[in-house]
Amino acid sequence: ETGVTQTPRHLVMGMTNKKSLKCEQHLGHNAMYWYKQSAKKPLELMFVYNFKEQTENNSVPSRFSPECPNSSHLFLHLHTLQPEDSALYLCASSQDLGQGGEQYFGPGTRLTVT
Amino acid sequence: GEDVEQSLFLSVREGDSSVINCTYTDSSSTYLYWYKQEPGAGLQLLTYIFSNMDMKQDQRLTVLLNKKDKHLSLRIADTQTGDSAIYFCAESAKGRRALTFGSGTRLQVQP
């Protein structure tokens, strides 16, 4: 049990749909992250939140919209996605930012865009 | 910028030792990590080492760090079929917001 949960675990959506991914951490951490993992590519950092404030947007297209209502919850709202957005989306959390501390990952949401 | 490199694939026989290697470029790295990803799952933190250490041992896992050469390795003793997974090396530094990951090494354990 990693202490970081993600729902749904699998999602298939059309290019015109709107859906949201949810992440929750039960570790009392202050920082949360969204990563994209595509086949044969390194993990790509998408967004970083610290104490609910977005501190990094790694040039992510606006069809991905993050939301962090509190330190324990992180959402990724999806709309008008492209087939190349199909990937495993991983959420992670860490105690703090900038201290180089380890990150704990959720199991991911496998997204397929048709 | 920061860069982390790993070989893509390693195959070993059950019971042998596995050694997975990683190189990084950032001399200010202070923490180095090994993560394991099994099929269909997220990344599981296996172990980490501070940059002022040369070695860390944790049961079947041994991490070796050569800071001068910026080389990190993970040795798995008595490798089992359950060790088959992708292993990611990652590094971070104080003041940097997130980890930098390598592309991952797929370890295949032959029975």
Tab-separated table of C-alpha atoms in Angstrom:
chain	number	residue	atom	x	y	z
A	1	GLU	CA	0.000	0.000	0.000
A	2	THR	CA	1.687	3.185	-1.170
A	3	GLY	CA	-0.546	5.691	0.573
A	4	VAL	CA	-1.300	7.371	-2.744
A	5	THR	CA	-4.468	6.316	-4.526
A	6	GLN	CA	-5.664	7.155	-8.017
A	7	THR	CA	-9.029	6.742	-9.697
A	8	PRO	CA	-10.038	5.533	-12.139
A	9	ARG	CA	-7.367	2.927	-12.834
A	10	HIS	CA	-8.390	2.696	-16.489
A	11	LEU	CA	-10.158	5.235	-18.677
A	12	VAL	CA	-11.168	5.173	-22.321
A	13	MET	CA	-12.432	8.438	-23.739
A	14	GLY	CA	-13.237	9.969	-27.090
A	15	MET	CA	-11.562	13.118	-28.291
A	16	THR	CA	-14.610	15.251	-27.538
A	17	ASN	CA	-15.200	13.946	-24.006
A	18	LYS	CA	-14.436	15.659	-20.723
A	19	LYS	CA	-13.174	13.544	-17.849
A	20	SER	CA	-11.186	13.973	-14.647
A	21	LEU	CA	-8.482	11.949	-12.955
A	22	LYS	CA	-8.323	11.957	-9.182
A	23	CYS	CA	-5.407	11.475	-6.834
A	24	GLU	CA	-5.456	11.330	-3.050
A	25	GLN	CA	-2.525	10.978	-0.680
A	26	HIS	CA	-2.846	9.762	2.894
A	27	LEU	CA	0.731	10.552	3.915
A	28	GLY	CA	0.402	14.098	5.218
A	29	HIS	CA	2.644	15.393	2.440
A	30	ASN	CA	2.691	18.966	1.208
A	31	ALA	CA	3.736	18.533	-2.412
A	32	MET	CA	1.927	16.669	-5.194
A	33	TYR	CA	2.855	15.943	-8.796
A	34	TRP	CA	1.385	14.744	-12.086
A	35	TYR	CA	3.608	12.714	-14.419
A	36	LYS	CA	2.921	11.275	-17.863
A	37	GLN	CA	4.468	7.933	-18.772
A	38	SER	CA	4.355	7.051	-22.468
A	39	ALA	CA	5.779	3.934	-24.028
A	40	LYS	CA	9.552	4.061	-24.487
A	41	LYS	CA	9.878	7.585	-23.046
A	42	PRO	CA	11.217	8.833	-19.722
A	43	LEU	CA	8.690	9.988	-17.175
A	44	GLU	CA	7.536	13.487	-18.056
A	45	LEU	CA	6.788	15.850	-15.206
A	46	MET	CA	3.591	17.778	-15.969
A	47	PHE	CA	2.610	19.801	-12.896
A	48	VAL	CA	3.853	20.423	-9.380
A	49	TYR	CA	1.797	21.706	-6.464
A	50	ASN	CA	3.087	22.772	-3.075
A	51	PHE	CA	0.632	23.627	-0.305
A	52	LYS	CA	-2.138	23.750	-2.934
A	53	GLU	CA	-0.271	26.292	-5.072
A	54	GLN	CA	0.933	25.395	-8.538
A	55	THR	CA	4.679	25.874	-8.676
A	56	GLU	CA	5.459	24.303	-12.007
A	57	ASN	CA	3.727	23.794	-15.337
A	58	ASN	CA	6.083	21.960	-17.614
A	59	SER	CA	4.754	23.399	-20.898
A	60	VAL	CA	1.689	21.190	-20.744
A	61	PRO	CA	-1.069	21.825	-23.353
A	62	SER	CA	-4.143	23.593	-22.016
A	63	ARG	CA	-6.332	20.554	-22.710
A	64	PHE	CA	-4.866	19.293	-19.408
A	65	SER	CA	-6.082	21.356	-16.466
A	66	PRO	CA	-4.912	20.539	-12.929
A	67	GLU	CA	-6.721	21.383	-9.725
A	68	CYS	CA	-5.498	21.066	-6.151
A	69	PRO	CA	-8.259	21.937	-3.659
A	70	ASN	CA	-6.137	20.909	-0.651
A	71	SER	CA	-2.806	19.268	0.121
A	72	SER	CA	-4.314	15.775	0.026
A	73	HIS	CA	-6.176	15.895	-3.283
A	74	LEU	CA	-5.084	16.525	-6.836
A	75	PHE	CA	-7.177	16.377	-9.986
A	76	LEU	CA	-6.358	16.414	-13.671
A	77	HIS	CA	-9.225	17.613	-15.836
A	78	LEU	CA	-9.115	16.423	-19.417
A	79	HIS	CA	-10.921	17.830	-22.450
A	80	THR	CA	-10.587	17.525	-26.224
A	81	LEU	CA	-7.624	15.180	-25.924
A	82	GLN	CA	-5.648	13.724	-28.815
A	83	PRO	CA	-4.752	10.063	-29.427
A	84	GLU	CA	-1.112	10.853	-28.582
A	85	ASP	CA	-2.274	11.737	-25.071
A	86	SER	CA	-2.877	8.036	-24.425
A	87	ALA	CA	-0.483	7.101	-21.622
A	88	LEU	CA	-0.186	6.128	-17.984
A	89	TYR	CA	-0.764	9.175	-15.776
A	90	LEU	CA	0.985	8.935	-12.454
A	91	CYS	CA	0.395	11.004	-9.372
A	92	ALA	CA	3.069	11.361	-6.693
A	93	SER	CA	3.540	13.170	-3.418
A	94	SER	CA	6.470	14.178	-1.255
A	95	GLN	CA	6.885	15.733	2.155
A	96	ASP	CA	8.169	19.049	0.858
A	97	LEU	CA	9.465	20.695	-2.269
A	98	GLY	CA	13.051	21.580	-2.841
A	99	GLN	CA	14.453	19.280	-0.178
A	100	GLY	CA	15.228	16.484	-2.606
A	101	GLY	CA	13.043	14.094	-0.678
A	102	GLU	CA	11.687	10.882	-2.059
A	103	GLN	CA	8.410	10.825	-3.930
A	104	TYR	CA	5.714	8.229	-3.425
A	105	PHE	CA	3.672	7.210	-6.425
A	106	GLY	CA	0.126	6.085	-6.968
A	107	PRO	CA	-0.697	3.114	-9.230
A	108	GLY	CA	-1.562	5.359	-12.155
A	109	THR	CA	-4.501	5.814	-14.503
A	110	ARG	CA	-4.135	4.098	-17.870
A	111	LEU	CA	-5.748	6.523	-20.332
A	112	THR	CA	-6.720	5.564	-23.865
A	113	VAL	CA	-7.972	8.285	-26.202
A	114	THR	CA	-9.931	6.973	-29.166
B	1	GLY	CA	20.400	20.602	-17.573
B	2	GLU	CA	20.079	17.378	-15.634
B	3	ASP	CA	20.265	14.088	-17.481
B	4	VAL	CA	20.003	10.502	-16.248
B	5	GLU	CA	20.845	7.529	-18.450
B	6	GLN	CA	20.298	3.804	-18.097
B	7	SER	CA	20.643	0.807	-20.355
B	8	LEU	CA	17.271	-0.407	-21.606
B	9	PHE	CA	17.354	-4.113	-20.923
B	10	LEU	CA	18.999	-6.736	-18.707
B	11	SER	CA	18.396	-10.481	-18.658
B	12	VAL	CA	19.628	-12.771	-15.895
B	13	ARG	CA	18.991	-16.297	-14.658
B	14	GLU	CA	17.109	-16.933	-11.452
B	15	GLY	CA	19.519	-17.117	-8.522
B	16	ASP	CA	22.178	-14.969	-10.202
B	17	SER	CA	23.005	-11.403	-9.187
B	18	SER	CA	21.689	-8.512	-11.280
B	19	VAL	CA	23.505	-5.220	-11.630
B	20	ILE	CA	21.631	-2.264	-13.072
B	21	ASN	CA	23.691	0.804	-13.905
B	22	CYS	CA	22.871	4.479	-14.137
B	23	THR	CA	24.843	7.614	-14.959
B	24	TYR	CA	23.853	11.181	-14.243
B	25	THR	CA	25.242	14.561	-15.142
B	26	ASP	CA	24.319	16.947	-12.332
B	27	SER	CA	27.221	17.279	-9.905
B	28	SER	CA	24.944	18.978	-7.387
B	29	SER	CA	22.760	15.878	-7.020
B	30	THR	CA	22.237	15.181	-3.352
B	31	TYR	CA	19.827	12.237	-3.414
B	32	LEU	CA	19.757	9.267	-5.769
B	33	TYR	CA	16.914	6.775	-5.910
B	34	TRP	CA	15.945	3.438	-7.318
B	35	TYR	CA	12.305	2.800	-8.155
B	36	LYS	CA	10.682	-0.431	-9.338
B	37	GLN	CA	7.670	-0.580	-11.645
B	38	GLU	CA	5.822	-3.840	-12.138
B	39	PRO	CA	3.432	-4.264	-15.101
B	40	GLY	CA	0.306	-2.147	-14.757
B	41	ALA	CA	1.488	-0.525	-11.534
B	42	GLY	CA	2.958	2.755	-10.361
B	43	LEU	CA	6.527	3.294	-9.232
B	44	GLN	CA	7.592	1.776	-5.925
B	45	LEU	CA	10.501	3.363	-4.080
B	46	LEU	CA	13.066	0.622	-3.448
B	47	THR	CA	15.919	2.477	-1.851
B	48	TYR	CA	17.838	5.727	-1.941
B	49	ILE	CA	21.289	6.976	-1.084
B	50	PHE	CA	22.659	10.341	-0.046
B	51	SER	CA	25.470	11.677	-2.171
B	52	ASN	CA	27.919	11.646	0.732
B	53	MET	CA	27.639	7.846	0.939
B	54	ASP	CA	29.462	5.254	-1.165
B	55	MET	CA	27.312	2.274	-0.445
B	56	LYS	CA	24.020	1.282	1.080
B	57	GLN	CA	22.817	-2.254	1.685
B	58	ASP	CA	19.246	-3.279	2.342
B	59	GLN	CA	18.641	-7.036	2.435
B	60	ARG	CA	19.181	-8.291	-1.156
B	61	LEU	CA	19.751	-4.781	-2.507
B	62	THR	CA	23.124	-3.034	-2.626
B	63	VAL	CA	23.475	0.491	-3.971
B	64	LEU	CA	26.910	1.716	-4.993
B	65	LEU	CA	27.639	5.354	-5.730
B	66	ASN	CA	30.736	6.667	-7.458
B	67	LYS	CA	30.279	10.400	-7.132
B	68	LYS	CA	33.450	11.228	-9.039
B	69	ASP	CA	32.228	9.330	-12.109
B	70	LYS	CA	28.554	10.171	-11.444
B	71	HIS	CA	27.718	6.487	-11.598
B	72	LEU	CA	25.082	4.693	-9.574
B	73	SER	CA	24.375	0.974	-9.542
B	74	LEU	CA	21.808	-1.339	-8.011
B	75	ARG	CA	22.802	-4.911	-7.282
B	76	ILE	CA	20.089	-7.463	-6.574
B	77	ALA	CA	21.447	-10.635	-5.003
B	78	ASP	CA	19.803	-14.018	-5.638
B	79	THR	CA	17.491	-12.553	-8.273
B	80	GLN	CA	13.995	-14.060	-8.313
B	81	THR	CA	11.313	-14.136	-11.014
B	82	GLY	CA	9.350	-11.665	-8.882
B	83	ASP	CA	12.140	-9.149	-9.440
B	84	SER	CA	11.203	-8.922	-13.122
B	85	ALA	CA	10.161	-5.302	-13.607
B	86	ILE	CA	11.387	-1.955	-14.908
B	87	TYR	CA	13.891	-0.231	-12.628
B	88	PHE	CA	14.196	3.543	-12.705
B	89	CYS	CA	17.123	5.558	-11.470
B	90	ALA	CA	16.296	9.104	-10.335
B	91	GLU	CA	18.166	12.012	-8.842
B	92	SER	CA	17.345	15.272	-7.178
B	93	ALA	CA	19.098	18.224	-5.619
B	94	LYS	CA	18.210	20.689	-2.925
B	95	GLY	CA	16.342	23.605	-4.390
B	96	ARG	CA	15.128	21.651	-7.410
B	97	ARG	CA	11.425	21.013	-7.533
B	98	ALA	CA	11.207	17.454	-8.765
B	99	LEU	CA	13.149	14.301	-9.509
B	100	THR	CA	14.858	13.617	-12.824
B	101	PHE	CA	14.262	10.062	-13.980
B	102	GLY	CA	16.129	7.798	-16.335
B	103	SER	CA	14.289	5.889	-19.044
B	104	GLY	CA	14.233	2.700	-16.995
B	105	THR	CA	15.940	-0.681	-17.327
B	106	ARG	CA	13.733	-3.667	-17.982
B	107	LEU	CA	14.994	-6.626	-15.934
B	108	GLN	CA	13.957	-10.040	-17.190
B	109	VAL	CA	14.625	-13.005	-14.917
B	110	GLN	CA	14.788	-16.379	-16.638
B	111	PRO	CA	13.685	-19.382	-14.557
